[in-house]
mmCIF file of C-alpha atoms in Angstrom:
data_model
loop_
_atom_site.group_PDB
_atom_site.id
_atom_site.type_symbol
_atom_site.label_atom_id
_atom_site.label_comp_id
_atom_site.label_asym_id
_atom_site.label_seq_id
_atom_site.Cartn_x
_atom_site.Cartn_y
_atom_site.Cartn_z
ATOM 1 C CA MET A 255 119.695 177.722 50.488
ATOM 2 C CA GLU A 256 118.116 176.692 53.785
ATOM 3 C CA MET A 257 119.278 173.367 55.169
ATOM 4 C CA ALA A 258 117.164 171.016 57.217
ATOM 5 C CA VAL A 259 118.096 171.271 60.895
ATOM 6 C CA LYS A 260 120.417 168.349 61.671
ATOM 7 C CA LEU A 261 120.070 166.381 64.912
ATOM 8 C CA ALA A 262 121.585 163.027 66.263
ATOM 9 C CA HIS A 263 121.158 159.189 67.335
ATOM 10 C CA LYS A 264 119.734 156.427 69.719
ATOM 11 C CA SER A 265 118.323 152.691 70.113
ATOM 12 C CA VAL A 266 115.380 149.693 70.138
ATOM 13 C CA PRO A 267 112.927 146.717 70.534
ATOM 14 C CA TYR A 268 112.131 146.073 66.854
ATOM 15 C CA LYS A 269 114.021 144.188 64.195
ATOM 16 C CA LEU A 270 113.623 143.557 60.495
ATOM 17 C CA THR A 271 111.838 140.472 59.243
ATOM 18 C CA ARG A 272 111.149 139.107 55.791
ATOM 19 C CA ALA A 273 107.686 137.838 56.719
ATOM 20 C CA SER A 274 106.434 141.061 58.268
ATOM 21 C CA HIS A 275 105.499 142.728 54.976
ATOM 22 C CA PRO A 276 104.445 141.362 51.580
ATOM 23 C CA ARG A 277 106.916 143.374 49.502
ATOM 24 C CA SER A 278 108.880 140.898 47.444
ATOM 25 C CA HIS A 279 112.070 142.961 47.423
ATOM 26 C CA LEU A 280 112.426 142.864 51.219
ATOM 27 C CA ILE A 281 115.402 140.659 52.039
ATOM 28 C CA LYS A 282 116.014 139.456 55.577
ATOM 29 C CA GLY A 283 118.314 141.887 57.367
ATOM 30 C CA VAL A 284 118.110 144.499 54.581
ATOM 31 C CA PRO A 285 116.042 147.637 55.369
ATOM 32 C CA MET A 286 113.033 148.285 53.151
ATOM 33 C CA TYR A 287 113.860 152.006 53.228
ATOM 34 C CA GLN A 288 116.985 154.064 53.768
ATOM 35 C CA ALA A 289 114.990 156.975 55.179
ATOM 36 C CA VAL A 290 111.691 157.312 57.048
ATOM 37 C CA LEU A 291 110.211 160.811 57.178
ATOM 38 C CA PHE A 292 107.438 161.732 59.628
ATOM 39 C CA ASP A 293 104.832 164.417 60.042
ATOM 40 C CA MET A 294 104.743 165.704 63.642
ATOM 41 C CA ASP A 295 101.260 166.641 64.946
ATOM 42 C CA GLY A 296 98.995 163.612 65.076
ATOM 43 C CA THR A 297 101.752 161.298 63.831
ATOM 44 C CA ILE A 298 104.578 161.186 66.357
ATOM 45 C CA LEU A 299 103.228 163.648 68.934
ATOM 46 C CA ASP A 300 99.779 164.004 70.486
ATOM 47 C CA THR A 301 99.576 167.799 70.389
ATOM 48 C CA ILE A 302 95.805 168.196 70.303
ATOM 49 C CA THR A 303 95.294 169.184 73.959
ATOM 50 C CA ASP A 304 97.779 172.062 73.746
ATOM 51 C CA LEU A 305 96.395 173.115 70.360
ATOM 52 C CA THR A 306 92.854 173.095 71.755
ATOM 53 C CA ILE A 307 93.735 175.124 74.845
ATOM 54 C CA CYS A 308 95.710 177.681 72.832
ATOM 55 C CA THR A 309 93.099 177.970 70.068
ATOM 56 C CA ASN A 310 90.327 178.572 72.593
ATOM 57 C CA TYR A 311 92.499 181.124 74.401
ATOM 58 C CA ALA A 312 93.225 183.046 71.187
ATOM 59 C CA LEU A 313 89.543 183.045 70.222
ATOM 60 C CA SER A 314 88.608 184.298 73.690
ATOM 61 C CA GLN A 315 90.952 187.274 73.277
ATOM 62 C CA LEU A 316 88.943 188.330 70.230
ATOM 63 C CA GLY A 317 85.632 187.933 72.045
ATOM 64 C CA LYS A 318 84.721 184.850 70.003
ATOM 65 C CA PRO A 319 83.095 181.625 71.227
ATOM 66 C CA HIS A 320 85.978 179.683 72.780
ATOM 67 C CA GLU A 321 84.955 176.433 74.451
ATOM 68 C CA PHE A 322 85.481 174.044 71.556
ATOM 69 C CA PRO A 323 86.357 170.386 72.145
ATOM 70 C CA ALA A 324 89.528 168.741 70.865
ATOM 71 C CA GLU A 325 87.565 166.590 68.391
ATOM 72 C CA LEU A 326 86.431 169.739 66.570
ATOM 73 C CA VAL A 327 89.576 171.839 67.014
ATOM 74 C CA LYS A 328 91.789 169.144 65.483
ATOM 75 C CA LEU A 329 89.875 169.482 62.199
ATOM 76 C CA CYS A 330 91.245 173.016 61.879
ATOM 77 C CA TYR A 331 94.894 171.971 61.790
ATOM 78 C CA GLY A 332 97.350 170.631 59.227
ATOM 79 C CA CYS A 333 97.140 173.139 56.397
ATOM 80 C CA GLY A 334 99.607 175.789 57.546
ATOM 81 C CA ILE A 335 99.088 178.549 60.088
ATOM 82 C CA GLU A 336 97.064 181.022 57.967
ATOM 83 C CA ALA A 337 94.603 178.362 56.806
ATOM 84 C CA ASP A 338 94.481 176.892 60.318
ATOM 85 C CA MET A 339 93.515 180.279 61.749
ATOM 86 C CA GLN A 340 90.869 180.771 59.055
ATOM 87 C CA LYS A 341 89.354 177.431 59.979
ATOM 88 C CA ALA A 342 89.425 178.298 63.686
ATOM 89 C CA LEU A 343 87.543 181.527 62.985
ATOM 90 C CA ALA A 344 85.051 179.695 60.793
ATOM 91 C CA MET A 345 84.589 177.112 63.576
ATOM 92 C CA ALA A 346 83.863 179.927 66.042
ATOM 93 C CA ALA A 347 81.322 181.337 63.575
ATOM 94 C CA GLY A 348 79.479 178.018 63.303
ATOM 95 C CA CYS A 349 81.144 176.224 60.393
ATOM 96 C CA ALA A 350 80.273 172.513 60.440
ATOM 97 C CA GLY A 351 82.979 169.980 61.229
ATOM 98 C CA GLU A 352 82.707 168.254 57.857
ATOM 99 C CA ASP A 353 83.470 171.575 56.154
ATOM 100 C CA LEU A 354 86.527 172.128 58.344
ATOM 101 C CA GLU A 355 87.916 168.626 57.841
ATOM 102 C CA TYR A 356 89.100 168.505 54.267
ATOM 103 C CA VAL A 357 91.967 170.764 53.240
ATOM 104 C CA GLU A 358 90.537 171.455 49.768
ATOM 105 C CA ASN A 359 87.290 172.855 51.197
ATOM 106 C CA PRO A 360 87.840 176.616 51.014
ATOM 107 C CA THR A 361 86.878 178.421 54.218
ATOM 108 C CA PRO A 362 84.466 181.158 53.076
ATOM 109 C CA LEU A 363 85.462 183.856 55.560
ATOM 110 C CA SER A 364 83.203 186.459 53.948
ATOM 111 C CA SER A 365 80.131 184.279 54.439
ATOM 112 C CA TYR A 366 80.822 184.368 58.193
ATOM 113 C CA GLY A 367 81.398 188.119 58.272
ATOM 114 C CA LEU A 368 85.154 187.610 58.672
ATOM 115 C CA THR A 369 88.122 189.223 56.932
ATOM 116 C CA ALA A 370 91.811 188.598 56.344
ATOM 117 C CA GLN A 371 92.461 191.123 59.116
ATOM 118 C CA ASP A 372 90.556 188.879 61.533
ATOM 119 C CA THR A 373 92.798 185.979 60.524
ATOM 120 C CA ALA A 374 95.923 188.081 61.077
ATOM 121 C CA ARG A 375 94.708 189.204 64.510
ATOM 122 C CA LEU A 376 93.961 185.657 65.640
ATOM 123 C CA GLN A 377 97.325 184.473 64.333
ATOM 124 C CA SER A 378 99.149 187.270 66.172
ATOM 125 C CA ILE A 379 97.634 186.037 69.444
ATOM 126 C CA PHE A 380 97.809 182.298 68.831
ATOM 127 C CA VAL A 381 101.387 181.970 67.554
ATOM 128 C CA PRO A 382 103.303 183.407 70.546
ATOM 129 C CA TYR A 383 100.882 181.876 73.049
ATOM 130 C CA TYR A 384 101.159 178.427 71.506
ATOM 131 C CA SER A 385 104.938 178.678 71.238
ATOM 132 C CA ALA A 386 105.128 179.384 74.973
ATOM 133 C CA HIS A 387 102.678 176.614 75.917
ATOM 134 C CA CYS A 388 103.084 173.950 73.199
ATOM 135 C CA HIS A 389 104.876 171.518 75.509
ATOM 136 C CA LEU A 390 102.575 171.462 78.537
ATOM 137 C CA HIS A 391 100.319 168.518 77.617
ATOM 138 C CA THR A 392 102.013 167.188 74.488
ATOM 139 C CA THR A 393 103.375 163.635 74.573
ATOM 140 C CA PRO A 394 104.678 161.041 72.084
ATOM 141 C CA TYR A 395 102.217 158.433 70.882
ATOM 142 C CA ASP A 396 102.669 154.957 72.330
ATOM 143 C CA GLY A 397 105.501 153.021 70.708
ATOM 144 C CA ILE A 398 106.890 155.877 68.634
ATOM 145 C CA PRO A 399 110.130 156.523 70.579
ATOM 146 C CA ALA A 400 110.908 152.778 70.523
ATOM 147 C CA LEU A 401 110.193 152.593 66.796
ATOM 148 C CA LEU A 402 112.453 155.566 66.076
ATOM 149 C CA SER A 403 115.217 154.003 68.153
ATOM 150 C CA ALA A 404 114.837 150.738 66.246
ATOM 151 C CA LEU A 405 115.068 152.496 62.889
ATOM 152 C CA ARG A 406 118.204 154.323 63.928
ATOM 153 C CA LYS A 407 119.808 151.154 65.279
ATOM 154 C CA ARG A 408 119.388 149.673 61.782
ATOM 155 C CA GLY A 409 121.105 152.709 60.219
ATOM 156 C CA ILE A 410 117.872 154.051 58.731
ATOM 157 C CA ARG A 411 117.787 157.857 58.539
ATOM 158 C CA THR A 412 114.866 159.615 60.219
ATOM 159 C CA ALA A 413 113.439 163.107 59.803
ATOM 160 C CA VAL A 414 110.432 165.316 60.518
ATOM 161 C CA ALA A 415 108.605 167.488 57.964
ATOM 162 C CA SER A 416 105.803 169.546 59.520
ATOM 163 C CA ASN A 417 103.663 172.579 58.732
ATOM 164 C CA LYS A 418 104.104 173.677 62.356
ATOM 165 C CA ASP A 419 106.440 176.655 62.778
ATOM 166 C CA GLU A 420 110.016 175.390 62.631
ATOM 167 C CA ALA A 421 110.992 176.807 66.031
ATOM 168 C CA ASP A 422 108.195 174.799 67.671
ATOM 169 C CA VAL A 423 109.101 171.668 65.689
ATOM 170 C CA ALA A 424 112.718 171.949 66.853
ATOM 171 C CA LYS A 425 111.681 172.593 70.467
ATOM 172 C CA LEU A 426 109.320 169.601 70.647
ATOM 173 C CA ALA A 427 111.667 167.256 68.780
ATOM 174 C CA ALA A 428 114.513 168.085 71.166
ATOM 175 C CA MET A 429 112.252 167.700 74.192
ATOM 176 C CA HIS A 430 110.562 164.408 73.287
ATOM 177 C CA PHE A 431 112.955 162.722 70.830
ATOM 178 C CA PRO A 432 116.503 163.740 71.754
ATOM 179 C CA GLY A 433 118.964 162.232 69.309
ATOM 180 C CA LEU A 434 116.307 160.401 67.278
ATOM 181 C CA PHE A 435 116.190 162.534 64.109
ATOM 182 C CA ASP A 436 118.811 163.296 61.482
ATOM 183 C CA ALA A 437 116.891 166.351 60.299
ATOM 184 C CA ILE A 438 113.810 168.398 60.992
ATOM 185 C CA MET A 439 111.983 170.926 58.870
ATOM 186 C CA GLY A 440 108.999 173.086 59.756
ATOM 187 C CA ASN A 441 107.151 176.068 58.368
ATOM 188 C CA SER A 442 109.392 179.024 57.518
ATOM 189 C CA PRO A 443 109.410 181.832 54.937
ATOM 190 C CA ALA A 444 112.248 180.077 53.106
ATOM 191 C CA ILE A 445 110.289 177.035 51.924
ATOM 192 C CA HIS A 446 106.830 176.141 50.634
ATOM 193 C CA ARG A 447 104.716 174.293 53.162
ATOM 194 C CA LYS A 448 103.020 170.940 52.580
ATOM 195 C CA PRO A 449 101.371 169.690 50.404
ATOM 196 C CA ALA A 450 104.140 171.175 48.243
ATOM 197 C CA PRO A 451 106.957 168.609 48.015
ATOM 198 C CA ASP A 452 109.704 171.071 48.941
ATOM 199 C CA MET A 453 110.293 169.963 52.535
ATOM 200 C CA LEU A 454 110.590 166.299 51.620
ATOM 201 C CA ASP A 455 112.760 167.120 48.612
ATOM 202 C CA ARG A 456 115.107 169.264 50.727
ATOM 203 C CA ILE A 457 115.464 166.685 53.488
ATOM 204 C CA LEU A 458 116.216 163.840 51.086
ATOM 205 C CA HIS A 459 118.696 166.021 49.210
ATOM 206 C CA ASP A 460 120.476 166.919 52.456
ATOM 207 C CA LEU A 461 120.543 163.263 53.548
ATOM 208 C CA SER A 462 121.598 162.062 50.053
ATOM 209 C CA ILE A 463 118.757 159.517 49.945
ATOM 210 C CA PRO A 464 116.967 158.686 46.650
ATOM 211 C CA LYS A 465 113.182 159.035 46.690
ATOM 212 C CA GLU A 466 112.574 155.385 45.905
ATOM 213 C CA GLN A 467 114.367 154.524 49.153
ATOM 214 C CA ALA A 468 112.233 156.794 51.348
ATOM 215 C CA VAL A 469 108.722 156.790 52.824
ATOM 216 C CA TYR A 470 106.603 159.564 54.351
ATOM 217 C CA ILE A 471 104.329 158.871 57.324
ATOM 218 C CA GLY A 472 101.442 161.130 58.332
ATOM 219 C CA ASP A 473 97.926 161.321 59.700
ATOM 220 C CA SER A 474 96.084 163.523 57.203
ATOM 221 C CA GLU A 475 95.082 164.135 53.613
ATOM 222 C CA VAL A 476 97.759 166.847 53.509
ATOM 223 C CA ASP A 477 100.408 164.202 54.155
ATOM 224 C CA ILE A 478 98.984 161.855 51.505
ATOM 225 C CA GLU A 479 99.070 164.669 48.957
ATOM 226 C CA THR A 480 102.564 165.748 50.027
ATOM 227 C CA ALA A 481 103.971 162.247 49.531
ATOM 228 C CA LYS A 482 102.255 162.032 46.137
ATOM 229 C CA ASN A 483 103.641 165.397 45.055
ATOM 230 C CA ALA A 484 107.131 164.369 46.165
ATOM 231 C CA GLY A 485 106.968 160.947 44.503
ATOM 232 C CA LEU A 486 107.357 159.079 47.809
ATOM 233 C CA ALA A 487 105.652 156.033 49.243
ATOM 234 C CA CYS A 488 103.178 156.962 51.989
ATOM 235 C CA ILE A 489 101.877 155.274 55.127
ATOM 236 C CA SER A 490 98.909 156.854 56.908
ATOM 237 C CA VAL A 491 98.206 156.475 60.637
ATOM 238 C CA THR A 492 94.788 156.568 62.285
ATOM 239 C CA TRP A 493 95.671 157.711 65.806
ATOM 240 C CA GLY A 494 95.979 161.388 64.848
ATOM 241 C CA PHE A 495 93.765 164.131 63.429
ATOM 242 C CA ARG A 496 91.878 162.070 60.789
ATOM 243 C CA ASN A 497 90.203 158.660 61.036
ATOM 244 C CA LYS A 498 90.647 155.564 58.881
ATOM 245 C CA SER A 499 87.569 156.018 56.706
ATOM 246 C CA PHE A 500 88.492 159.639 55.970
ATOM 247 C CA LEU A 501 92.050 158.686 55.063
ATOM 248 C CA ALA A 502 90.883 155.847 52.813
ATOM 249 C CA ARG A 503 88.439 158.177 51.027
ATOM 250 C CA HIS A 504 91.299 160.564 50.322
ATOM 251 C CA GLY A 505 93.786 158.168 48.830
ATOM 252 C CA ALA A 506 95.451 156.264 51.676
ATOM 253 C CA THR A 507 96.491 152.797 50.520
ATOM 254 C CA ARG A 508 98.676 151.753 53.468
ATOM 255 C CA ILE A 509 97.183 152.430 56.893
ATOM 256 C CA ALA A 510 98.443 151.612 60.402
ATOM 257 C CA LYS A 511 96.327 151.843 63.547
ATOM 258 C CA ASN A 512 99.197 151.599 66.053
ATOM 259 C CA ALA A 513 102.986 151.643 66.231
ATOM 260 C CA THR A 514 103.209 147.860 65.920
ATOM 261 C CA GLU A 515 101.315 147.928 62.620
ATOM 262 C CA LEU A 516 103.473 150.823 61.460
ATOM 263 C CA ALA A 517 106.609 148.823 62.269
ATOM 264 C CA MET A 518 105.222 145.956 60.179
ATOM 265 C CA GLU A 519 104.549 148.319 57.273
ATOM 266 C CA LEU A 520 108.195 149.315 57.535
ATOM 267 C CA GLY A 521 109.300 145.690 57.394
ATOM 268 C CA MET A 522 110.035 145.332 61.092
ATOM 269 C CA ARG A 523 108.726 143.254 63.983
ATOM 270 C CA GLU A 524 109.047 143.427 67.741
ATOM 271 C CA SER A 525 112.014 141.454 69.050
#
């Protein structure tokens, strides 16, 4: 059985407050959750510039159109590498942004004259190139390191569950959030990717945290569906790969537009 990769600790400018969230069970000084689990891309890290550069590079190596802006490229990501590559190829073949955006819209490769072999070729170029360049322009979103430190200071467990390849998740977590996560889990052959609940289930099992004491935070419809499938509370954020109206249309009920609002959703306030 694969275990979530364990990491370590750190510290904070937020503290818990009874008035910061309407939940009646929140008691002053008592955490609302024992564990807070995060998506990575578009949630804790702004990865879109590196993803855009690497996607355009991989497309260029196949002789495809390859000057796509970040606002379009980001609609290709979040579903797992094979689906992401299919969407990138469809984008290069003229697929409209609204058809790329929603994970349940199948990408009709055949209607664009594309095959599974094309997807495999693009993936074989993109994956090693992105792994070597994924850190060049990627940065944490404002307020996220401080929020993570505050959670850890309160004894709340933190983790990452991402559809990005696990080696890249581990590399970026260590680079940008040293000591701030108890566990990380990314895409690997040993576990089903999101929106299957397996990653969240495995992390909570390894941390010995009951589901009712955990929350999952993400920026996409994939994350909303993952939390639902795992039986976890979910908070959506609007600074990532999907906007507020899209998230609301696809089931988001708790939405934060910045780290301060996210802290409030978690029952915390700035000190």
